[in-house]
mmCIF file of C-alpha atoms in Angstrom:
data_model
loop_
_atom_site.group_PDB
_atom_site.id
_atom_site.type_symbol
_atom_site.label_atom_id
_atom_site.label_comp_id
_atom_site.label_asym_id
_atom_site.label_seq_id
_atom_site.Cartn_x
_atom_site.Cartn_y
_atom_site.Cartn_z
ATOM 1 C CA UNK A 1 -18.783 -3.939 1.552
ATOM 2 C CA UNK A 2 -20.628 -4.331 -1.382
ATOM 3 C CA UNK A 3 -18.802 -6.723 -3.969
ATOM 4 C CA UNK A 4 -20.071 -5.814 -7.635
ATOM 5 C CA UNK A 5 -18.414 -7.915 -11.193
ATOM 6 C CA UNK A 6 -19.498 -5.074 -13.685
ATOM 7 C CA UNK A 7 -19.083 -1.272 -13.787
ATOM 8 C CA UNK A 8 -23.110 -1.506 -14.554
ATOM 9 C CA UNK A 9 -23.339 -2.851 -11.368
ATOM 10 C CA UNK A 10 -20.913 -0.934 -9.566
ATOM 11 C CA UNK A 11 -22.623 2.750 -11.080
ATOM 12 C CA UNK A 12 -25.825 1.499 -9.861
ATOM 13 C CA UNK A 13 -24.895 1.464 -5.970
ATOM 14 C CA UNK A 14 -21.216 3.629 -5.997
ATOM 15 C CA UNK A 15 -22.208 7.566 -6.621
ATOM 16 C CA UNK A 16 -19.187 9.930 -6.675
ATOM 17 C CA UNK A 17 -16.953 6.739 -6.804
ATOM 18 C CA UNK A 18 -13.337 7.699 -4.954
ATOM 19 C CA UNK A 19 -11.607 4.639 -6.909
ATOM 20 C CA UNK A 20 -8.210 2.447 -6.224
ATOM 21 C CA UNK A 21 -7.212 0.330 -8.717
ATOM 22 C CA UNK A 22 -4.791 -1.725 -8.296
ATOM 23 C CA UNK A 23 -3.856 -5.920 -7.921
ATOM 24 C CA UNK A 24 -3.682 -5.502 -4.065
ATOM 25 C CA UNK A 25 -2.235 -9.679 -3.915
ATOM 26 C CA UNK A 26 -1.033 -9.345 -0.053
ATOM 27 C CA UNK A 27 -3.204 -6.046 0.652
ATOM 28 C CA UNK A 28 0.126 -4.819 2.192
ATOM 29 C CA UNK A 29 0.688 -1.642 3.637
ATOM 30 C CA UNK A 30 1.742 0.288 0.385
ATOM 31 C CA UNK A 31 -1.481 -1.213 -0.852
ATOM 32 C CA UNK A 32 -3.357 -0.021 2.243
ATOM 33 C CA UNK A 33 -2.197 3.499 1.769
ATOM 34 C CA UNK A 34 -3.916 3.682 -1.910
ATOM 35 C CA UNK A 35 -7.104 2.147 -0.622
ATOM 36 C CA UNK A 36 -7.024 4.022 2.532
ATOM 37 C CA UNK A 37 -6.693 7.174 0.255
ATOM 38 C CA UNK A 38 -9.569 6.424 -1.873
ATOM 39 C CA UNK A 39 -11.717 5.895 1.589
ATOM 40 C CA UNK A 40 -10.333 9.305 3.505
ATOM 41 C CA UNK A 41 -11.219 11.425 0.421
ATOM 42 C CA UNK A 42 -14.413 10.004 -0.188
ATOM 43 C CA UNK A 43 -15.670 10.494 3.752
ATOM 44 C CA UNK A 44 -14.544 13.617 3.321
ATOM 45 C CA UNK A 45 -16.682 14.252 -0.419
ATOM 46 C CA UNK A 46 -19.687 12.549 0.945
ATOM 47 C CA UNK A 47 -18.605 9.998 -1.894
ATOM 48 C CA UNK A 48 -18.622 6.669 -2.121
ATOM 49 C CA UNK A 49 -15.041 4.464 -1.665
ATOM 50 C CA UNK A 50 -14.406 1.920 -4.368
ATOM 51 C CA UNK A 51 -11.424 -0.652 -4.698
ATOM 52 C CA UNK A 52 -11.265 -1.765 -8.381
ATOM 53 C CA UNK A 53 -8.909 -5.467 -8.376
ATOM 54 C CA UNK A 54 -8.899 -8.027 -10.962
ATOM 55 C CA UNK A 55 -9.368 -12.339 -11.146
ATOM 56 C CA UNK A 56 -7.161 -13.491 -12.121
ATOM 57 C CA UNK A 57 -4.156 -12.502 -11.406
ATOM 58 C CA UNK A 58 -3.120 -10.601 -14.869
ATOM 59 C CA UNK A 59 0.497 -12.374 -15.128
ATOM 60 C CA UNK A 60 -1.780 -15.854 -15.292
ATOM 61 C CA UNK A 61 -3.380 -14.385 -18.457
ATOM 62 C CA UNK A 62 -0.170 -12.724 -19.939
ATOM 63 C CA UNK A 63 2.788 -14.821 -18.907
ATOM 64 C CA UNK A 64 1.359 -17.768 -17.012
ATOM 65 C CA UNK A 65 4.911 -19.229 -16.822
ATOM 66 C CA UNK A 66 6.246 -16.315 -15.126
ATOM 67 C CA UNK A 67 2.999 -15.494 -12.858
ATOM 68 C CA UNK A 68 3.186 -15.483 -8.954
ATOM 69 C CA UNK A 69 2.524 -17.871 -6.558
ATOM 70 C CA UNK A 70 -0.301 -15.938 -4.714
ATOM 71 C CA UNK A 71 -0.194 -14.584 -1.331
ATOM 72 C CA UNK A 72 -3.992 -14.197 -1.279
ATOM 73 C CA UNK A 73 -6.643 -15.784 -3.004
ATOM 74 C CA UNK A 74 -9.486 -13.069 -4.660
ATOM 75 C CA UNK A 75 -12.090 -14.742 -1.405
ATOM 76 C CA UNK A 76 -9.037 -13.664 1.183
ATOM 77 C CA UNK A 77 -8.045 -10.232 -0.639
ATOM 78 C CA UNK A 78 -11.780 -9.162 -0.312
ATOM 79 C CA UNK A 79 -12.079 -10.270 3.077
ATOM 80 C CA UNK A 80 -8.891 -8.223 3.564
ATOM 81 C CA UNK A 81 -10.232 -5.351 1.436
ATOM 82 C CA UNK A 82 -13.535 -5.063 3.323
ATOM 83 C CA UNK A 83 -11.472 -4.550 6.709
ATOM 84 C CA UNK A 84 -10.114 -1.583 5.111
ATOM 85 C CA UNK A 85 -13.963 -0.182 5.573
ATOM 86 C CA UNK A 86 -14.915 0.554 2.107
ATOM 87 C CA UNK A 87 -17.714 1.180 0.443
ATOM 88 C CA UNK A 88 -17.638 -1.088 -2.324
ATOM 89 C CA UNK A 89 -15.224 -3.418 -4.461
ATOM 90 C CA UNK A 90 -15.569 -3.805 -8.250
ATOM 91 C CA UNK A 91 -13.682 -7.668 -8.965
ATOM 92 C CA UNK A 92 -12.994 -7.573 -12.822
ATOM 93 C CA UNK A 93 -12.646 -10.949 -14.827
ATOM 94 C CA UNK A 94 -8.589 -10.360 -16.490
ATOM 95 C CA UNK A 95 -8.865 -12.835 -19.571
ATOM 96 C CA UNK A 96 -7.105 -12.235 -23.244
ATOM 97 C CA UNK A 97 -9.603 -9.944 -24.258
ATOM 98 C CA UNK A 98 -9.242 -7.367 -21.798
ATOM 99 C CA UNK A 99 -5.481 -7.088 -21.768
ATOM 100 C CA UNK A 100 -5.382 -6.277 -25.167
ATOM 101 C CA UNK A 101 -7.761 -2.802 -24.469
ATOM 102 C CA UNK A 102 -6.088 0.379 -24.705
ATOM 103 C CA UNK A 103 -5.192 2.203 -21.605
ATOM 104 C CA UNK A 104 -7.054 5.446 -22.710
ATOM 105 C CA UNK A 105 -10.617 3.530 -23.022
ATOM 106 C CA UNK A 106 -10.020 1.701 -19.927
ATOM 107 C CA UNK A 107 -10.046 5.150 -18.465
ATOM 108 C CA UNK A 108 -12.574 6.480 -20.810
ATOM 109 C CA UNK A 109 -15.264 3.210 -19.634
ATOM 110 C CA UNK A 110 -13.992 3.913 -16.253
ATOM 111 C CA UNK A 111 -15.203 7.621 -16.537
ATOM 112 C CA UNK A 112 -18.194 7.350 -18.193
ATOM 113 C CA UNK A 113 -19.859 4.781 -16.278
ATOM 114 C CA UNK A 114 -18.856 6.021 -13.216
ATOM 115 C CA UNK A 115 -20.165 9.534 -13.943
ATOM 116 C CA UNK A 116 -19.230 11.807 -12.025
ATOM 117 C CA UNK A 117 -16.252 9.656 -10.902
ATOM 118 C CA UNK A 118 -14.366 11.985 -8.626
ATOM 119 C CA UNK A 119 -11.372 10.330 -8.056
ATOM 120 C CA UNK A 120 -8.591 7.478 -9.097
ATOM 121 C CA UNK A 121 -5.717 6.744 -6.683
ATOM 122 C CA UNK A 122 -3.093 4.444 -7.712
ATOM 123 C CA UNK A 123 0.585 3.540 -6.436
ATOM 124 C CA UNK A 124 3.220 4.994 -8.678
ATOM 125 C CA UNK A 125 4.494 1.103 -10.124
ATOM 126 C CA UNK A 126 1.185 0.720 -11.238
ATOM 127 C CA UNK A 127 0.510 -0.433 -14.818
ATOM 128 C CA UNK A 128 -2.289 -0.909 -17.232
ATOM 129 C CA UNK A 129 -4.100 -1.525 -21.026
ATOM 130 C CA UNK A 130 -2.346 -3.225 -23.752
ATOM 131 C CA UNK A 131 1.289 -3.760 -23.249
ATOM 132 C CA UNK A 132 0.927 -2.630 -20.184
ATOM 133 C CA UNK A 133 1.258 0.907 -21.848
ATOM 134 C CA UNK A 134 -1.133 2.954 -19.215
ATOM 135 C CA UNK A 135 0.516 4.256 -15.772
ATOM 136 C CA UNK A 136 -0.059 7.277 -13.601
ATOM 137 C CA UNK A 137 1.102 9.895 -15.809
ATOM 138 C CA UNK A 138 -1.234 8.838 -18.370
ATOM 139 C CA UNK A 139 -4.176 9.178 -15.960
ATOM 140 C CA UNK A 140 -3.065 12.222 -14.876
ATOM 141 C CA UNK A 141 -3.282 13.570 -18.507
ATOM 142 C CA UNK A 142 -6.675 12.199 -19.153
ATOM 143 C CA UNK A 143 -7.691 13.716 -15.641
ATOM 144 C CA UNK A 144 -8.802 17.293 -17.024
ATOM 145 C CA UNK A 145 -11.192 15.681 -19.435
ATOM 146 C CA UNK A 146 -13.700 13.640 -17.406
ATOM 147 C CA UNK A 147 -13.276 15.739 -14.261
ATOM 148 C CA UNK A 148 -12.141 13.302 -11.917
ATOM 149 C CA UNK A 149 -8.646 14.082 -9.595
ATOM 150 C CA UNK A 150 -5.859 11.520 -10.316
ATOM 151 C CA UNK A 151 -3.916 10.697 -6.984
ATOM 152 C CA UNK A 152 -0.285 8.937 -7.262
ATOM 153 C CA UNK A 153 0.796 7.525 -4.042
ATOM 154 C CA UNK A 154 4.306 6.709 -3.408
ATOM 155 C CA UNK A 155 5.817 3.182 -2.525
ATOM 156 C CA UNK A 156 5.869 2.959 1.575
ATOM 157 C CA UNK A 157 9.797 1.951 2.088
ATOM 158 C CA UNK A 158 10.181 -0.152 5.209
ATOM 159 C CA UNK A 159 14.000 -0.504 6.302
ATOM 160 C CA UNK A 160 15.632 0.503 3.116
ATOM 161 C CA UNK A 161 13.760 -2.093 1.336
ATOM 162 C CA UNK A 162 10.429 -1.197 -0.669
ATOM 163 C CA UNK A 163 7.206 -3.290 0.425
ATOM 164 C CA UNK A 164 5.556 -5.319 -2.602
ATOM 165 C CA UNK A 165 4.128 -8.355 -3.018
ATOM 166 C CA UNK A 166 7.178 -9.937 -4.664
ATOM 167 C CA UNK A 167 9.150 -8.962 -1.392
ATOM 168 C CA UNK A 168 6.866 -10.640 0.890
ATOM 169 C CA UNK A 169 6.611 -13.389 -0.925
ATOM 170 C CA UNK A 170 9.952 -14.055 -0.953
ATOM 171 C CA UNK A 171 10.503 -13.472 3.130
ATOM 172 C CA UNK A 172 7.424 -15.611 3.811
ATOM 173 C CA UNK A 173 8.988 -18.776 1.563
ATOM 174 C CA UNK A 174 12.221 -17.800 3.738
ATOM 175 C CA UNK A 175 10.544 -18.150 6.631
ATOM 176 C CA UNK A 176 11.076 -14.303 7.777
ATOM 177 C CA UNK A 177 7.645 -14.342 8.906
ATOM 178 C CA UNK A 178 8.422 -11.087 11.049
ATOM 179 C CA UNK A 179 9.696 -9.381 8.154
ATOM 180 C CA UNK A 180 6.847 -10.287 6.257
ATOM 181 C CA UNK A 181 4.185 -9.313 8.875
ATOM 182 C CA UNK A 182 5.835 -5.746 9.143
ATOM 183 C CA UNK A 183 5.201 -5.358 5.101
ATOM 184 C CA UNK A 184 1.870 -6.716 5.843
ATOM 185 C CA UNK A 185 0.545 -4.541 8.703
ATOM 186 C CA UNK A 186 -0.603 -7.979 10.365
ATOM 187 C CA UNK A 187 0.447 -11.603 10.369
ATOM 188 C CA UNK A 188 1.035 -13.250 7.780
ATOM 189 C CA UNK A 189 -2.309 -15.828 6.903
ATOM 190 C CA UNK A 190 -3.614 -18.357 4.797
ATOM 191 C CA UNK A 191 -7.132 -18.590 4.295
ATOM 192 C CA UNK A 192 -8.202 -22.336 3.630
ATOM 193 C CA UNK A 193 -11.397 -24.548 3.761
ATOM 194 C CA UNK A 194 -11.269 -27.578 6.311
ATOM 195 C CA UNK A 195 -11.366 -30.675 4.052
ATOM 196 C CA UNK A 196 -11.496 -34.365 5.823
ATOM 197 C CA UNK A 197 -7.827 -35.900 6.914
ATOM 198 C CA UNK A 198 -6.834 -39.314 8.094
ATOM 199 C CA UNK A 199 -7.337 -38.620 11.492
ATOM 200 C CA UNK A 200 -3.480 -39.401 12.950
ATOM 201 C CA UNK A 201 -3.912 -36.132 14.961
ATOM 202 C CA UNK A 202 -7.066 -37.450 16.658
ATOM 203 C CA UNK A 203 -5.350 -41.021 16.955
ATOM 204 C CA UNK A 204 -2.569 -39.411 19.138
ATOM 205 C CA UNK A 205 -4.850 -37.431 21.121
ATOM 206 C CA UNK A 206 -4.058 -34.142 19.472
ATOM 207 C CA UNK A 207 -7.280 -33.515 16.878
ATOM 208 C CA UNK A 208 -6.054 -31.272 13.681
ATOM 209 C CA UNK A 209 -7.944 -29.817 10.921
ATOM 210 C CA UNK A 210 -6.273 -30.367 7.179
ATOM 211 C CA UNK A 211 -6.951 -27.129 5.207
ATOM 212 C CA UNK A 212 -6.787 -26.792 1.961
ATOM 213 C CA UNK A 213 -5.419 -23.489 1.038
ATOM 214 C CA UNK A 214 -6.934 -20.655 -1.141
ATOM 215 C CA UNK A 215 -3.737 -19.124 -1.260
ATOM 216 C CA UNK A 216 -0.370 -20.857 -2.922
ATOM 217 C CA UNK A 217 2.589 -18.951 -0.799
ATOM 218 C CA UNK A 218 3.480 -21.289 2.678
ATOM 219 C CA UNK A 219 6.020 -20.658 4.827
ATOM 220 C CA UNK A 220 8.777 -23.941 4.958
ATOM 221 C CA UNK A 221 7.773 -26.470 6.443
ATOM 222 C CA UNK A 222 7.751 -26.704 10.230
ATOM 223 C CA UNK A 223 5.156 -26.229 13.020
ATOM 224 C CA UNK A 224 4.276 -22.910 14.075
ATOM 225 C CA UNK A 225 1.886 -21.194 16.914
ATOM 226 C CA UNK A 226 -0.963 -19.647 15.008
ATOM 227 C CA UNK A 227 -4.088 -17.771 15.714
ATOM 228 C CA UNK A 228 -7.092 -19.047 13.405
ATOM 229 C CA UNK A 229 -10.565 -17.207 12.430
ATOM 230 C CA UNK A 230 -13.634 -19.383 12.032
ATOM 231 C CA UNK A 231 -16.393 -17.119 11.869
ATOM 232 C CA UNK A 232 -16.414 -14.267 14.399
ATOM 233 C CA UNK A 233 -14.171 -17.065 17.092
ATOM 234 C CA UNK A 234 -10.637 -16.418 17.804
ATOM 235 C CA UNK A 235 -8.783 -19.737 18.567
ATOM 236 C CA UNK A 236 -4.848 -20.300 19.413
ATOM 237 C CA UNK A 237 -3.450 -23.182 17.504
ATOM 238 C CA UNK A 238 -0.438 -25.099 16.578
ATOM 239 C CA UNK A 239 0.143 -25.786 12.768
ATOM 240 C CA UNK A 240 2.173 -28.173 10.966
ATOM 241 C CA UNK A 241 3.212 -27.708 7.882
ATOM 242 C CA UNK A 242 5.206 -30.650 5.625
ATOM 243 C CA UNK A 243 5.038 -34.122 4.910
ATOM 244 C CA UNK A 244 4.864 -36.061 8.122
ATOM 245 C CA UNK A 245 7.951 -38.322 7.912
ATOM 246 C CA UNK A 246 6.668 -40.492 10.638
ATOM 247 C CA UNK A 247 4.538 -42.186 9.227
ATOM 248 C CA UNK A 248 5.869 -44.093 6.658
ATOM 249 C CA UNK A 249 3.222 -46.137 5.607
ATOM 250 C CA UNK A 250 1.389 -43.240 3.166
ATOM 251 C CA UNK A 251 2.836 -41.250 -0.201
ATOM 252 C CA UNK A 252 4.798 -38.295 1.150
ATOM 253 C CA UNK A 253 1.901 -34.928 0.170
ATOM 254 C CA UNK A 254 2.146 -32.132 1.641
ATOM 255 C CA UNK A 255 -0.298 -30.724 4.260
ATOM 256 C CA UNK A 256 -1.443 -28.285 6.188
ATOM 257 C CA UNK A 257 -2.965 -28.965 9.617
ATOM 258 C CA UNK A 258 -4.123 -27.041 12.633
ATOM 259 C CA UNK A 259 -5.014 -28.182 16.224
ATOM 260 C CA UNK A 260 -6.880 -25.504 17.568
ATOM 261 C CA UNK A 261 -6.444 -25.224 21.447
ATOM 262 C CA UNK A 262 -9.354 -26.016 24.013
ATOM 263 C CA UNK A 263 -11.914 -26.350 20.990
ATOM 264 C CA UNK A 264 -13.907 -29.412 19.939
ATOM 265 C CA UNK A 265 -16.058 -28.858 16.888
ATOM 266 C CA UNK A 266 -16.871 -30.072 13.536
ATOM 267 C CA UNK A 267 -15.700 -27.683 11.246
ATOM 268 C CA UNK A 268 -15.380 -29.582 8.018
ATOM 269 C CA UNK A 269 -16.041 -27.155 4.565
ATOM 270 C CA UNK A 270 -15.556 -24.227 6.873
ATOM 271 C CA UNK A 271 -13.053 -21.522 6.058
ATOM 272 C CA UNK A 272 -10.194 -20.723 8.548
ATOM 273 C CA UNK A 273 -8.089 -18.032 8.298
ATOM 274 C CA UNK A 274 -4.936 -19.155 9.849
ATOM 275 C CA UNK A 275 -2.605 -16.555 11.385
ATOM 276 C CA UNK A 276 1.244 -17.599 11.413
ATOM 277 C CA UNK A 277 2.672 -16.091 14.768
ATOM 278 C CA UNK A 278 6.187 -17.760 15.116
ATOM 279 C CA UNK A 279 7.786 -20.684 14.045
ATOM 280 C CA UNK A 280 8.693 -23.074 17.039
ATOM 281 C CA UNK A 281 10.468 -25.853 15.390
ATOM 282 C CA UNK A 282 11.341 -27.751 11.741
ATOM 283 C CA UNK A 283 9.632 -30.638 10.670
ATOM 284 C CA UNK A 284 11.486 -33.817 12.272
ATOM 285 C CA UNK A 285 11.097 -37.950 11.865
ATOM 286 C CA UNK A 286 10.159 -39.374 14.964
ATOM 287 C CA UNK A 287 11.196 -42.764 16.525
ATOM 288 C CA UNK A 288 7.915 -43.674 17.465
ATOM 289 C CA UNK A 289 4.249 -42.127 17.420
ATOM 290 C CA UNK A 290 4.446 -41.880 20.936
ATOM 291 C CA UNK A 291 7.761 -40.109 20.642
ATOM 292 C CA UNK A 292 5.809 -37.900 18.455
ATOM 293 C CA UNK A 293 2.650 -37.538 20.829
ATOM 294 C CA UNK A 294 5.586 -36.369 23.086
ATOM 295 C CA UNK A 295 6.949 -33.770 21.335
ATOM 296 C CA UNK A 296 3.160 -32.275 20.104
ATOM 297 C CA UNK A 297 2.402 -31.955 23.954
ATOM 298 C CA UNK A 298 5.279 -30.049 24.463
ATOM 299 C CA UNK A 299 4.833 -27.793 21.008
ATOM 300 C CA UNK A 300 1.311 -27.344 22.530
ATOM 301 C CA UNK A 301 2.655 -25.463 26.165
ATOM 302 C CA UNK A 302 5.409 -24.160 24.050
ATOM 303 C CA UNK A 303 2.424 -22.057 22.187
ATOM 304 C CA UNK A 304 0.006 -21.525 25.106
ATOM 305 C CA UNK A 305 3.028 -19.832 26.776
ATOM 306 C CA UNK A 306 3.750 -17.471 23.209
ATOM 307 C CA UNK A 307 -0.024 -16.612 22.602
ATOM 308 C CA UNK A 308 0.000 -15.253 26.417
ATOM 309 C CA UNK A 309 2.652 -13.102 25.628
ATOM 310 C CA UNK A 310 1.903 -9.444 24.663
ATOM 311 C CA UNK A 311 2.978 -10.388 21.224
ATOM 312 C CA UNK A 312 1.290 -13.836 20.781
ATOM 313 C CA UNK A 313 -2.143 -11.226 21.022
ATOM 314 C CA UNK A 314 -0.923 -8.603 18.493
#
């Protein structure tokens, strides 16, 4: 996938653009059906399949006191994006400037330097331009006059309840990782870079890597069996997530920390996408590090046995 920051850019390598516009934080399944939209019709054109998204996050620009915690960071949602199989991905920089442009000449720079832009698919909540005036209707409208087909796609409903971004975010800070997976498509994951720890794991026998997440949405604090991504390697893991109350002697900060099963290696200011599977217990004070060493031994067969399961591979 080619990942452009201007529509100069983008006109240069995207002919016949099929675009989806959208925020796509999650790249859910409602988001996957606009996307996957914008790719069908343009394999079937002979066009080229374009996912238009924005950094930052608009709400940071236009309420920042109101704005989401993220459930992907822009590195993740491309990543995410380019699994999708498209063609291209236009990133545009959302600053003060930009929000206050008019819906109709956001279509009207979208149009003419995408020429001939053949198509713009969009979910039906989608909004746009100053005051967020611009939606589907108004694309539809302008349609006719540059020559491009407007596409609304409906909200995917999953269980009487609509999948968006603000309802997985709210299942995966309640822990409903299963819930949140099904509105995902996929487990739930947080993409982070492996920063140095103080090596407790590797002191009890049990190595971790601390990551620092990309992303700001965790699920509560516990330990969990997880599948992780570095590079093209699929590794089972066990994560922790909290504060680690038995050890006393250090500030209470909350971390994240994976011990990746049967696997060795230095993977310090790598990027691991970490893959939340199911939650095996809360976070708990220990009597004793060795109580503690205990207990990780047992969380350890407790998520060799899951991962072997049909589901711990999904």
């Amino acid at each position: 996938m080619h990942v452009v920051r201007t529509f100069e850019e983008l006109a240069r390598t995207a002919p016949h653009a099929c675009l989806a516009i959208g925020v796509f934080d999650g790249v859910h399944l409602g988001h996957q059906r606009v996307i996957g939209q914008a790719r069908d019709d343009a394999r079937k054109s002979g066009g080229t399949s374009v996912v238009l998204t924005f950094d930052p996050h608009p709400m940071r620009v236009l309420q920042p006191d109101r704005a989401p915690q993220l459930l992907t960071s822009t590195e993740h949602k491309l990543a995410l994006i380019e699994n999708l199989g498209v063609d291209a991905c236009l990133v545009l920089t959302f600053d003060r400037a930009f929000s206050l442009q008019p819906p109709e000449q956001f279509i009207d720079t979208v149009a003419r330097t995408m020429n001939p832009l053949q198509e713009i698919c969009v979910g039906t909540r989608f909004r746009f331009g100053h005051k967020r005036a611009g939606d589907v209707r108004l694309i539809e409208t302008l349609a006719p006059k540059y020559g491009f087909v407007a596409r609304e796609i409906k909200p995917v409903v999953l269980e009487h309840e609509m999948i968006s971004s603000t309802a997985i975010r709210q299942h995966v800070l309640g822990g409903r990782l299963d819930r949140a997976a099904a509105m995902l498509g996929r487990p739930f994951s947080v993409l982070g870079t492996v920063e140095p720890g103080d090596h407790r794991g590797r002191e009890l026998g049990f190595p971790t890597a601390n990551l620092n997440p990309h992303n700001e949405v965790l699920p509560p604090d516990g330990v969990y069996v997880a599948r992780a991504v570095i590079g093209r390697e699929l590794r089972g893991g066990v994560v922790n997530i909290g504060v680690r109350p038995t050890f006393a002697d250090r500030a209470p900060a909350r971390i994240l920390e994976i011990h990746l099963l049967d696997f060795d290696r230095d993977v310090y200011d790598q990027d691991v996408d970490v893959q939340f599977l199911q939650k095996l217990r809360d976070e708990k004070k220990f009597a004793s590090a060795e109580v503690l060493k205990t207990q990780i031994a047992g969380d350890i067969q407790a998520a060799r046995a899951i991962l072997k399961t049909p589901g711990g591979n999904r």
